[in-house]
XYZ file of C-alpha atoms in Angstrom:
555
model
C 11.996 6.155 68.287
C 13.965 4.296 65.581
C 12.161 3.377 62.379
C 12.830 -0.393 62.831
C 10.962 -0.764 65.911
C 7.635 0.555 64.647
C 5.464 -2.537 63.212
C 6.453 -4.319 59.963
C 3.177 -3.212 58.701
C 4.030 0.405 58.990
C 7.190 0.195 57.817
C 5.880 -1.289 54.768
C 3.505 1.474 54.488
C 5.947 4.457 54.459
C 8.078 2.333 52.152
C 5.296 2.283 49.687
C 5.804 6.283 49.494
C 9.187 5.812 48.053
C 10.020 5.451 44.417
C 11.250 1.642 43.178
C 14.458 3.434 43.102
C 15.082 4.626 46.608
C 13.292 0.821 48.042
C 16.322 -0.695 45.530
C 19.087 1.560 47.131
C 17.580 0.930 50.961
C 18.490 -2.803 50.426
C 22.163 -1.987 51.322
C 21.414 0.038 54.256
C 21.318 -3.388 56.783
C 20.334 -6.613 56.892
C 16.657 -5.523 58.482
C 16.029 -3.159 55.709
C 16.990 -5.886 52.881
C 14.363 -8.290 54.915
C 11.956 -5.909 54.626
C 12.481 -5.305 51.158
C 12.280 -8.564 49.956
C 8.502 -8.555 51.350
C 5.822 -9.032 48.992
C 3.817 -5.848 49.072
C 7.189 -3.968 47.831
C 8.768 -6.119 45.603
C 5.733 -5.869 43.870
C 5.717 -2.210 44.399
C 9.548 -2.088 42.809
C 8.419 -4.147 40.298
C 5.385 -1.828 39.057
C 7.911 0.955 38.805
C 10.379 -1.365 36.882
C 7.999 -2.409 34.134
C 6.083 1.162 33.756
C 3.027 -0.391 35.368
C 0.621 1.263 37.689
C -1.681 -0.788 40.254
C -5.205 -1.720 39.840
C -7.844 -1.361 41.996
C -7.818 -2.527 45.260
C -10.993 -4.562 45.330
C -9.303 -6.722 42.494
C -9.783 -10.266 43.401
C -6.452 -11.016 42.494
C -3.821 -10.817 46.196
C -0.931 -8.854 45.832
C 1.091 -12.695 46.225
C -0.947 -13.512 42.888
C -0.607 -10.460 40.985
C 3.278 -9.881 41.620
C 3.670 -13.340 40.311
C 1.303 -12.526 36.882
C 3.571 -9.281 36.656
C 6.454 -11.534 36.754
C 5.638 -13.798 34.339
C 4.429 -11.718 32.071
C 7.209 -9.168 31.694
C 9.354 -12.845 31.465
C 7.428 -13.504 28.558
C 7.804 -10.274 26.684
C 11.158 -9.796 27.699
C 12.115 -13.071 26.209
C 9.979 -14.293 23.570
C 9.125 -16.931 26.195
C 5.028 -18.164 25.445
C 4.824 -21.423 27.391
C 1.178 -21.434 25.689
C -0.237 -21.699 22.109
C -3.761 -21.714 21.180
C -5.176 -21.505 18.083
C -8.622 -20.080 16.378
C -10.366 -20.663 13.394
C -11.250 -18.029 11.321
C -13.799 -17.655 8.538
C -15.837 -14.896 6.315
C -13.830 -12.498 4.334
C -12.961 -9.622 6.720
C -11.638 -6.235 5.926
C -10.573 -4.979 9.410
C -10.144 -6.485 13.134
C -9.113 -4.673 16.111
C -7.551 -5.839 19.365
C -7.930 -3.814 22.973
C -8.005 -5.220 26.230
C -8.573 -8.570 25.656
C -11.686 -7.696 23.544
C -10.403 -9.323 19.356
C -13.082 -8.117 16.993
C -13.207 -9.538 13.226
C -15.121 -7.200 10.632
C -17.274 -9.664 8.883
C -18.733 -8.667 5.340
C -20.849 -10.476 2.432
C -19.307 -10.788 -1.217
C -20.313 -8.119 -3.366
C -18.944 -5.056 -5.635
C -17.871 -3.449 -2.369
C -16.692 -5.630 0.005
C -17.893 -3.812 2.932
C -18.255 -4.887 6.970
C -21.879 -5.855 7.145
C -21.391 -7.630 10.844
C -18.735 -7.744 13.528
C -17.431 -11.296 15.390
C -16.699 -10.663 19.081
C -13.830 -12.917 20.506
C -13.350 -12.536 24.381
C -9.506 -14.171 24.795
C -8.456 -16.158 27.579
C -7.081 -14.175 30.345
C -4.855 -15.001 32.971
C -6.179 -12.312 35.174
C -9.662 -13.822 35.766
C -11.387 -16.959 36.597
C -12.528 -18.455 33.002
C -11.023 -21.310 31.724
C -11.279 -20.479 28.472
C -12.338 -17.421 26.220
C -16.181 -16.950 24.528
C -16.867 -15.628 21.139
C -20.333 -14.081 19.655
C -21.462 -12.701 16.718
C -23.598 -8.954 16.495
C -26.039 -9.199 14.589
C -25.815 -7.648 10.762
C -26.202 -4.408 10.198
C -28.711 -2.363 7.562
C -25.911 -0.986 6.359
C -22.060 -1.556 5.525
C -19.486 -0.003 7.830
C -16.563 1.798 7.246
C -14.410 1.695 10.278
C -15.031 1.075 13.827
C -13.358 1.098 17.470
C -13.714 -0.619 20.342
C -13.613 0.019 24.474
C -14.371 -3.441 26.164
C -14.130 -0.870 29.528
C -17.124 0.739 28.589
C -19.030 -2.230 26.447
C -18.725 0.328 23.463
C -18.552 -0.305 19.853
C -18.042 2.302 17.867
C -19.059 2.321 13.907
C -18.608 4.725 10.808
C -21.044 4.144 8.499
C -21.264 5.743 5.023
C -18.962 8.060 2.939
C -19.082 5.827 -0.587
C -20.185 7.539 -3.768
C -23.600 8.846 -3.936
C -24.570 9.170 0.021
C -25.445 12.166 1.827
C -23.590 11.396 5.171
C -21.368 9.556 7.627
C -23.503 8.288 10.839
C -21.367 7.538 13.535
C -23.023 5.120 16.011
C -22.692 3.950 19.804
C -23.863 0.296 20.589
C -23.618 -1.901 23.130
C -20.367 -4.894 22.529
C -22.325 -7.186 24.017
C -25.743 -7.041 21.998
C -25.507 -4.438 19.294
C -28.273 -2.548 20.516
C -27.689 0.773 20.671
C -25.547 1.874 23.994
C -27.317 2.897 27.250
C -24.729 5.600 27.760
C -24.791 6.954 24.376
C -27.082 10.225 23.382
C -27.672 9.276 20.065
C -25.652 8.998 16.809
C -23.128 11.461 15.094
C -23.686 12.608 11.533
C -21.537 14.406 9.991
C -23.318 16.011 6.735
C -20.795 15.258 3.306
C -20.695 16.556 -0.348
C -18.447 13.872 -2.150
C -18.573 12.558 -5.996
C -16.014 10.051 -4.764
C -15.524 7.523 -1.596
C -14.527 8.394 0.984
C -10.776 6.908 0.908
C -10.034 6.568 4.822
C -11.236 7.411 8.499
C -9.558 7.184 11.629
C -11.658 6.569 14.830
C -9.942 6.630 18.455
C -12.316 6.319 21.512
C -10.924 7.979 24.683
C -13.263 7.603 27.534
C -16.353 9.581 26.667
C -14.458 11.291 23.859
C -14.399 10.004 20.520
C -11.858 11.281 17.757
C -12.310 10.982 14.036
C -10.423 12.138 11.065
C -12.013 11.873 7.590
C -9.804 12.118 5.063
C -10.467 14.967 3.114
C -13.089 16.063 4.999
C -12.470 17.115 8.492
C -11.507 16.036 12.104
C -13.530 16.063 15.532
C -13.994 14.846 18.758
C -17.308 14.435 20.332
C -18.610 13.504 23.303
C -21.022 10.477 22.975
C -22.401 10.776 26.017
C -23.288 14.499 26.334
C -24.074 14.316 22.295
C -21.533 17.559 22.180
C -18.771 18.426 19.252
C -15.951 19.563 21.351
C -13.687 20.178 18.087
C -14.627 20.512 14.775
C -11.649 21.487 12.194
C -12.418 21.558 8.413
C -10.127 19.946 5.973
C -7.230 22.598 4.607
C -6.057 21.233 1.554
C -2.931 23.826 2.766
C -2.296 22.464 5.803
C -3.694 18.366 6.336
C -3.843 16.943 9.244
C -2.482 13.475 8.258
C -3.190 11.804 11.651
C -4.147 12.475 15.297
C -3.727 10.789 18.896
C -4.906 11.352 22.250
C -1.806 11.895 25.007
C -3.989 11.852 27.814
C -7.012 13.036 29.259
C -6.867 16.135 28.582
C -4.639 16.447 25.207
C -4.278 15.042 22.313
C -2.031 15.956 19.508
C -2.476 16.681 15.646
C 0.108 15.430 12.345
C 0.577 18.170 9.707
C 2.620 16.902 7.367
C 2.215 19.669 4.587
C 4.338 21.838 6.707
C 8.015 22.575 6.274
C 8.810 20.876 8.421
C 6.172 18.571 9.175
C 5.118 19.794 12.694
C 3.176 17.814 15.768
C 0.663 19.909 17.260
C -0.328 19.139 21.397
C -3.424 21.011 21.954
C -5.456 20.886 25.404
C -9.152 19.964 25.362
C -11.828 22.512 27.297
C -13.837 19.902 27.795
C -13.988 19.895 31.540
C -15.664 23.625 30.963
C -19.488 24.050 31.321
C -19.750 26.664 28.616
C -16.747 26.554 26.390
C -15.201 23.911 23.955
C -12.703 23.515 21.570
C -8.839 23.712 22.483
C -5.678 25.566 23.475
C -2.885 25.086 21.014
C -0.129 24.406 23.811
C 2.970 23.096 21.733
C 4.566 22.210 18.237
C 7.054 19.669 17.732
C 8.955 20.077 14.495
C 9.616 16.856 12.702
C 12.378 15.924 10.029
C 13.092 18.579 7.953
C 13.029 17.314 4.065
C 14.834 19.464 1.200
C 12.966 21.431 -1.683
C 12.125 18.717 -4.246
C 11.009 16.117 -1.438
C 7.351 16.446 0.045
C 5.910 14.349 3.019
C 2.797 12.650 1.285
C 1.641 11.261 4.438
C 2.263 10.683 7.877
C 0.595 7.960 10.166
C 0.208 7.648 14.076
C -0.400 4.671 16.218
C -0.443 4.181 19.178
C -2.320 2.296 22.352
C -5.178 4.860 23.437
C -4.982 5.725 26.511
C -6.671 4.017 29.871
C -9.360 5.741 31.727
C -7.344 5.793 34.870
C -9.964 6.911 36.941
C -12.134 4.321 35.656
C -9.746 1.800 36.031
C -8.123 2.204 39.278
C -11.230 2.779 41.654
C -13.173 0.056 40.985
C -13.220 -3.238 40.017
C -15.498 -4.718 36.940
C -16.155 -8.386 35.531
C -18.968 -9.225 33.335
C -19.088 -10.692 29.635
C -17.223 -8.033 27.754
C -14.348 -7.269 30.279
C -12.657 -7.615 33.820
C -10.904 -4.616 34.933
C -7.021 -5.958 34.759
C -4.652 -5.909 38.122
C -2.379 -3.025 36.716
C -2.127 -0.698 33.311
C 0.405 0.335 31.544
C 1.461 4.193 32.728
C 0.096 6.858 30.385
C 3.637 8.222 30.048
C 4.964 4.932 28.884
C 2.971 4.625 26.221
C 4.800 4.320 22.555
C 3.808 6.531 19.924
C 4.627 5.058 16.285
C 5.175 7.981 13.541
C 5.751 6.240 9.943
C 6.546 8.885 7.543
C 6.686 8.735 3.413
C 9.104 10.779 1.499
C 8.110 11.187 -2.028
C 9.769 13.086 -5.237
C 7.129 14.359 -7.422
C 4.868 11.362 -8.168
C 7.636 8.785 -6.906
C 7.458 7.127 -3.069
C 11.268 7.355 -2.702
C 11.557 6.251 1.509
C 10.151 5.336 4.427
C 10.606 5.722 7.965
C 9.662 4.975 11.155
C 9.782 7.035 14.709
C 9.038 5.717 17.692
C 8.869 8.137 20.724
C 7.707 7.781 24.236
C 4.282 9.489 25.102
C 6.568 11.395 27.931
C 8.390 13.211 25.493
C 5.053 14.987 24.232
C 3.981 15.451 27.681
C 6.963 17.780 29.177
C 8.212 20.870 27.113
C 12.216 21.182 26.898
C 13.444 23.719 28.833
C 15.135 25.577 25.608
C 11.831 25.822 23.807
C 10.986 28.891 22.557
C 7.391 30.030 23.451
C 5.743 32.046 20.866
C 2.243 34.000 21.368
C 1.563 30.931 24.603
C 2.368 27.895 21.963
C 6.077 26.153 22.797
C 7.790 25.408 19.453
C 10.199 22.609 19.797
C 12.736 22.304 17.204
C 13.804 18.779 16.000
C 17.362 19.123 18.031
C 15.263 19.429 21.203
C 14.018 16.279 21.227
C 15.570 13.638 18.490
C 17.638 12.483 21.085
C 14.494 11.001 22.660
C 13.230 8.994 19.859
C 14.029 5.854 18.301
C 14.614 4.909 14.840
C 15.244 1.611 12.723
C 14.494 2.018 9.171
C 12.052 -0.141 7.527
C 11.352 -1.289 11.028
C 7.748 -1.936 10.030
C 7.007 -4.179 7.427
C 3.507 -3.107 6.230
C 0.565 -1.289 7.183
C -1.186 -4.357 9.014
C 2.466 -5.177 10.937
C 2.288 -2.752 13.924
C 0.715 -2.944 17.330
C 1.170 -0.738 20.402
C 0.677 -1.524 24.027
C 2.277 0.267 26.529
C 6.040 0.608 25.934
C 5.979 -2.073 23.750
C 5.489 -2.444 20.056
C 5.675 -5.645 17.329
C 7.407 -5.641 14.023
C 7.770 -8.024 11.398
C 10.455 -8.952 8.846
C 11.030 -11.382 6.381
C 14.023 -14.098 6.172
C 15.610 -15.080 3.198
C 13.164 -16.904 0.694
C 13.132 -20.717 1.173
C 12.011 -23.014 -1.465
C 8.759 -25.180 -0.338
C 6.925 -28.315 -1.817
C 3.550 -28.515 -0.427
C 1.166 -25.673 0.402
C 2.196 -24.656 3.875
C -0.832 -23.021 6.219
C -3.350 -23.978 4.355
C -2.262 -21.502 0.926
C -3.289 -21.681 -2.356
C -1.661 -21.932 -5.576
C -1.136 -18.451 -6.113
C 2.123 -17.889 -4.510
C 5.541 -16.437 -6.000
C 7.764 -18.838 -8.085
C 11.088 -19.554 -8.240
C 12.715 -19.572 -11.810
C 12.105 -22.963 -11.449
C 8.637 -22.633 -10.804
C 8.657 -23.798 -7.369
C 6.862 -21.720 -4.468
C 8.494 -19.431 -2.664
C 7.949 -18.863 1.182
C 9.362 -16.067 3.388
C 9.958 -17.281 7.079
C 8.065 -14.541 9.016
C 10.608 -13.111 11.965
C 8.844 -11.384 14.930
C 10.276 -8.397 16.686
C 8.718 -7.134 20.322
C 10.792 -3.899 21.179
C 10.275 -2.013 24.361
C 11.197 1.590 24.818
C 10.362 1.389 28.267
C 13.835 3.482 30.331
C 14.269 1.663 33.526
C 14.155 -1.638 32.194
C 16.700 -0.638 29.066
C 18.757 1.273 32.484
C 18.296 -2.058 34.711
C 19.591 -4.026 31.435
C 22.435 -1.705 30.501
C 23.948 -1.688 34.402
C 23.519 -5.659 35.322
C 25.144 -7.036 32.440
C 24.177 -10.396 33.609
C 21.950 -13.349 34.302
C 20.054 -11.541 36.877
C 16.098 -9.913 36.046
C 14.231 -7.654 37.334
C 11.457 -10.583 37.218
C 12.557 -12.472 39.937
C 13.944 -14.775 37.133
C 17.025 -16.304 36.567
C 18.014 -16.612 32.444
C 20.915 -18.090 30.222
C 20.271 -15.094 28.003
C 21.063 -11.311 29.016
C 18.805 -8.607 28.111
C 21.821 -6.810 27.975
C 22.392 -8.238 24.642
C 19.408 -7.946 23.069
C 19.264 -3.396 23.173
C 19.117 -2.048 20.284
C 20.057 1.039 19.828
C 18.287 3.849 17.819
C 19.691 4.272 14.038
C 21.012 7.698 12.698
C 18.540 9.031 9.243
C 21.085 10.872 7.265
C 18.876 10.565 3.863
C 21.769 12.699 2.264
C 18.914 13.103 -1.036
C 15.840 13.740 0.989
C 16.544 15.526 4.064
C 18.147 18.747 5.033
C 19.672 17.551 8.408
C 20.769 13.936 10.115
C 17.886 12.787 12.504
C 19.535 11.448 15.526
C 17.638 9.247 17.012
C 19.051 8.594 20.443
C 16.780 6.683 22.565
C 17.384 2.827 22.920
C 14.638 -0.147 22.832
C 15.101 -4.049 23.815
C 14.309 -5.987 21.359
C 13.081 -9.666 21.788
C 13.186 -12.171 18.636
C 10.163 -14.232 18.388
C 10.165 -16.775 15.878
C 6.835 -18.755 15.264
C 6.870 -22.087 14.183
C 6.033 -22.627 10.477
C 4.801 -19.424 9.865
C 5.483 -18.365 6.530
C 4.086 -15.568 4.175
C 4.353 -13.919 0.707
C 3.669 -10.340 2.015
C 3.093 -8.671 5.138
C -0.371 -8.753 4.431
C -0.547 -12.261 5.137
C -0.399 -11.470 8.260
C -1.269 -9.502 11.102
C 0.681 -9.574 14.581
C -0.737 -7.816 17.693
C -0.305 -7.565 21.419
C -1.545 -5.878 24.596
C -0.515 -6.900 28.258
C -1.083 -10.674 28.387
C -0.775 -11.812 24.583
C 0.563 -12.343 21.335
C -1.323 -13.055 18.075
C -1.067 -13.982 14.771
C -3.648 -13.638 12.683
C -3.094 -15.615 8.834
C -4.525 -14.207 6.174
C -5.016 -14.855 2.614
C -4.479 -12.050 0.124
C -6.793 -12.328 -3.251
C -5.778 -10.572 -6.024
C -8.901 -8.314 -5.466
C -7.473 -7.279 -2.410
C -9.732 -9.275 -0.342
C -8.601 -10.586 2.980
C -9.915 -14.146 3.538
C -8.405 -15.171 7.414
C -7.634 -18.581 8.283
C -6.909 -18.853 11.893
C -5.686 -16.975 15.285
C -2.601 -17.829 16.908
C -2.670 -16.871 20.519
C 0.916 -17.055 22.227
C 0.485 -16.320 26.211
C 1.992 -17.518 29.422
C-alpha cells in the first residue's frame, strides 16, 4: 500500500513523528506531500521545532488553528521589535525588588525607615493573550511581621517564596512557603526553613531559585542548599569555604543543577546530579566541571553571577491544563535545552574592578559532555577550548545589575545613546539629574536589545537571506541582517588566553518612545513568552528605588 492512500489523518499522524527538519525537506518530494505539509497540525508542529518551543497540554482550550497563530505572532514580535500594543501601569511605594515569571509581576513594597526593607508584596496578574480575560488583576498580600530579604515566585504552583532575616543582631533566616494568592501559609508546604546564623554584620545578599518542589538558596557567606518544601527535607547543605566560594548557582533541569566557583584558577562550573528521586539518600553526584576564562597571576575573579529563566516543570505543565487567579497553564514552553544561561564575570587587580564581561551560553551546552573531555575519578573536566566555541560574548553587553532578563533563548540588554540635552523634566523626574557645563539636564536615550541564541532560527536566518520567515510572515527587514556574531575576549592584561566565543545570537533593536534615563538603574527591562516591560524608576541618593510606572509592550 502506498503512503498517500492511507487517510489524511494518518498521514498527519506519522508526520508528527518526524523532526521540523525532515517535514521541511518532505515538501519537495511532490505536490501531495507539500499539500500535506502546509496543513495546520504540522506547520504548527515545524514551527514548535523552529522557535525551541514544546507543546502544551492537550486539554488547552486554545485549537491548534489558534495557538499556531499566537506562536506566530509572537515569535514576529520578538523577532522584530514589533509590539502592536502598549499599556501602561502606575506604580507607587518605594520598592527594593520585583520579579517577573509567567505572567505573575510582583513589586516588593516596604515602609520608610533606617532599613528600607520589603514589609509587603503587590501581585500584578498581566494580560495574556493565551486566556480569556480582557484585562489583567492586581492585589496586594497583606504586610508581613517582619521585613523580607528576598523572595521568588512560581505562579504554577501559587507559591511565594520569602527570606526573612539575616540583619545585624538576629539569630536566623526563616524561609517561608505561602500561598500567591492570599499570603497564608501554602497548603503544599511542610512548614518553614530556618537556617540557624552567627553574624555581627548583615547579611549582604541571598539568592533564591524555586524549581518545582525544590528550592535553592545561596547566602552569601554563609552557605548554599536546596530543600524540598514539600517533604520539609535538606537535600544539600554545603557550608561557606572562604577557599573555594560558590559565587552563584542554577538549576539545568530536573535533576541537575550547577555551582559558580570563582576562587578557582580557573574559575570552574560545577554540574552536579540531585539524589532526590532516592527514598533514603540525598545530596549529589559531582558529574562535570567546566573551566571558565583563565585570568593571569595579579588578576582575581571577585565575583561571578548567573541568571537565567528556571526551568518549567514539564511534567506539570504538559499533562494538564490549569486556570484560576494566579495562572493558566500556557499553550507551549520554552525547551529546557534552549534555555540561556547569563555568566557576568568581574576582573579585579588588587582592590581595583578593572573589567567586565558577559557569557551567554545555551543550557544544551551544560547538558551534553564533549566527547574529548577528560573524565577524572567519574567527574568530566571540560577545558575552556572544549566549549568556547559554544558561547556568546559582547562586552559590556549588560548595562547594570537590574538590565538583564532571561526567557527561553532569549535575553534583554540595555545601552545608552549619546547624551541629549533636555528642557523640561521628561517621565515625570526630578531635579536631580546630571548637568551639562551649561547646567542644563542631561538625558540618555535608553536603546533596547532582545538577542536570541536560539540555533535553528540563527540557521533558518543565515540560509534564506531574504524576506521570507519562519512565521508565516512576510517582512521588509531580513533577520539575516540583524545576527550578531559572538566577540573575541583577548584582555591581553587580564587573561592568560583569547576566549573565543563562537556561537551567534539575533539581535532585535527596540527603541521605546521617550524613554530616557541617567543610569541603568532607572530602569528595569524584562520579558518572558508574551511580553516586554519597562519598569521606570527613580534613583534617590540613598539608594532608594521609588517606581513610577509599568510599560507593557505585547502583541
Amino acid at each position: 500500500m502506498h503512503l498517500l492512500s492511507l487517510p489524511t489523518e494518518i498521514i498527519t499522524q506519522i508526520f508528527l513523528n518526524l523532526t521540523w527538519k525532515d517535514i521541511l525537506k518532505s515538501k519537495s518530494v511532490c505536490k501531495a506531500v507539500y499539500e500535506l505539509s502546509q496543513s495546520t497540525a504540522l506547520q504548527y508542529h515545524v514551527l514548535l521545532g523552529i522557535a525551541g518551543y514544546r507543546d502544551g497540554p492537550s486539554n488547552h482550550p486554545m485549537s491548534k488553528s489558534q495557538r499556531l497563530g499566537l506562536l506566530r505572532r509572537l515569535e514576529s514580535s520578538f523577532n522584530y521589535g514589533d509590539f502592536s500594543q502598549k499599556e501602561r501601569i502606575p506604580l507607587s511605594g518605594y520598592t527594593p525588588t520585583y520579579q517577573l515569571q509567567s505572567g505573575i509581576f510582583l513589586q516588593g513594597r516596604h515602609a520608610l525607615g533606617p532599613n528600607y526593607r520589603t514589609s509587603g508584596v503587590n501581585v500584578f496578574r498581566l494580560p495574556s493573550a493565551s486566556d480569556n480575560r480582557d484585562g489583567g488583576v492586581s492585589w496586594k498580600l497583606p504586610d508581613l511581621v517582619r521585613p523580607i530579604r528576598d523572595l521568588d515566585v512560581d505562579p504554577i504552583q501559587d507559591l511565594l517564596v520569602l527570606i526573612e532575616g539575616g540583619l545585624l543582631g538576629s539569630t536566623a533566616i526563616e524561609t517561608s512557603f505561602v500561598s500567591l494568592t492570599t499570603g497564608d501559609p501554602h497548603p503544599l508546604s511542610s512548614g518553614s526553613y530556618t537556617m540557624p546564623i552567627s553574624t555581627t554584620r548583615n547579611v549582604a545578599s541571598f539568592t533564591t531559585i524555586v524549581m518545582g518542589s525544590l528550592m535553592g538558596l545561596l547566602v552569601s557567606d554563609l552557605r548554599f542548599i536546596i530543600y524540598d518544601w514539600k517533604k520539609g527535607k535538606t537535600e544539600v547543605d554545603l557550608p561557606f569555604d572562604n577557599i573555594d566560594p560558590v559565587n552563584s548557582f542554577f538549576f539545568l533541569d530536573q535533576s541537575h543543577f550547577g555551582l559558580i566557583r570563582g576562587g578557582r584558577r580557573p574559575a570552574q562550573i560545577e554540574i552536579h546530579k540531585l539524589k532526590y528521586n532516592e527514598e533514603i539518600s540525598s545530596g549529589s553526584d559531582l558529574t562535570a566541571v567546566y573551566h571558565l576564562l583563565a585570568v593571569k597571576d595579579n588578576i582575581t575573579v571577585g565575583e561571578i553571577t548567573c541568571r537565567s529563566d528556571p526551568p518549567p516543570n514539564v511534567n506539570d505543565i504538559s499533562t494538564s491544563y490549569t486556570d484560576n487567579q494566579v495562572y493558566s497553564t500556557p499553550p507551549f514552553i520554552p525547551r529546557l535545552e534552549d534555555r540561556v544561561l547569563i555568566l557576568e564575570m568581574m576582573f579585579w587587580r588588587s582592590v581595583d574592578l578593572i573589567a567586565t564581561c558577559v557569557i551567554a551560553v545555551r543550557a544544551e551546552t551544560l547538558m551534553k559532555i564533549p566527547e574529548k573531555s577528560i573524565c577524572v575519578d567519574g567527574v568530566y573536566v571540560v577545558t575552556a577550548d572544549l566549549w568556547m566555541d559554544e558561547t556568546h560574548m559582547q562586552p559590556s553587553m549588560i548595562g547594570g545589575n537590574w538590565a538583564c532578563f532571561v526567557y527561553g533563548s532569549r535575553f534583554v540588554t540595555l545601552s545608552f545613546l549619546d547624551p541629549i540635552n533636555f528642557t523640561g523634566e521628561p517621565d515625570d523626574d526630578d531635579d536631580d539629574d546630571d548637568d551639562d557645563d551649561n547646567g542644563q539636564k542631561l538625558f540618555w536615550p535608553v536603546e533596547i536589545f532582545i538577542l536570541d541564541m536560539n540555533p535553528r532560527l540563527v540557521a533558518w536566518a543565515e540560509s534564506k537571506g531574504c524576506d521570507e520567515t519562519p512565521f508565516g510572515i512576510n517582512r521588509t527587514e531580513t533577520i539575516d541582517r540583524r545576527i550578531r556574531k559572538s566577540s573575541e575576549l583577548v584582555m591581553h592584561n587580564i587573561l592568560q588566553e583569547p576566549w573565543h566565543g563562537g556561537c551567534p545570537a539575533i539581535a532585535t533593536r527596540f527603541i521605546a518612545e521617550g524613554v530616557t534615563a541617567r543610569a541603568a538603574d532607572d530602569f528595569a527591562v524584562m520579558l518572558d513568552g508574551e511580553r516586554l516591560i519597562i519598569v521606570k524608576l527613580k534613583v534617590n541618593a540613598d539608594h532608594t528605588r521609588l517606581p513610577l510606572y509599568m510599560d507593557i509592550y505585547h502583541s
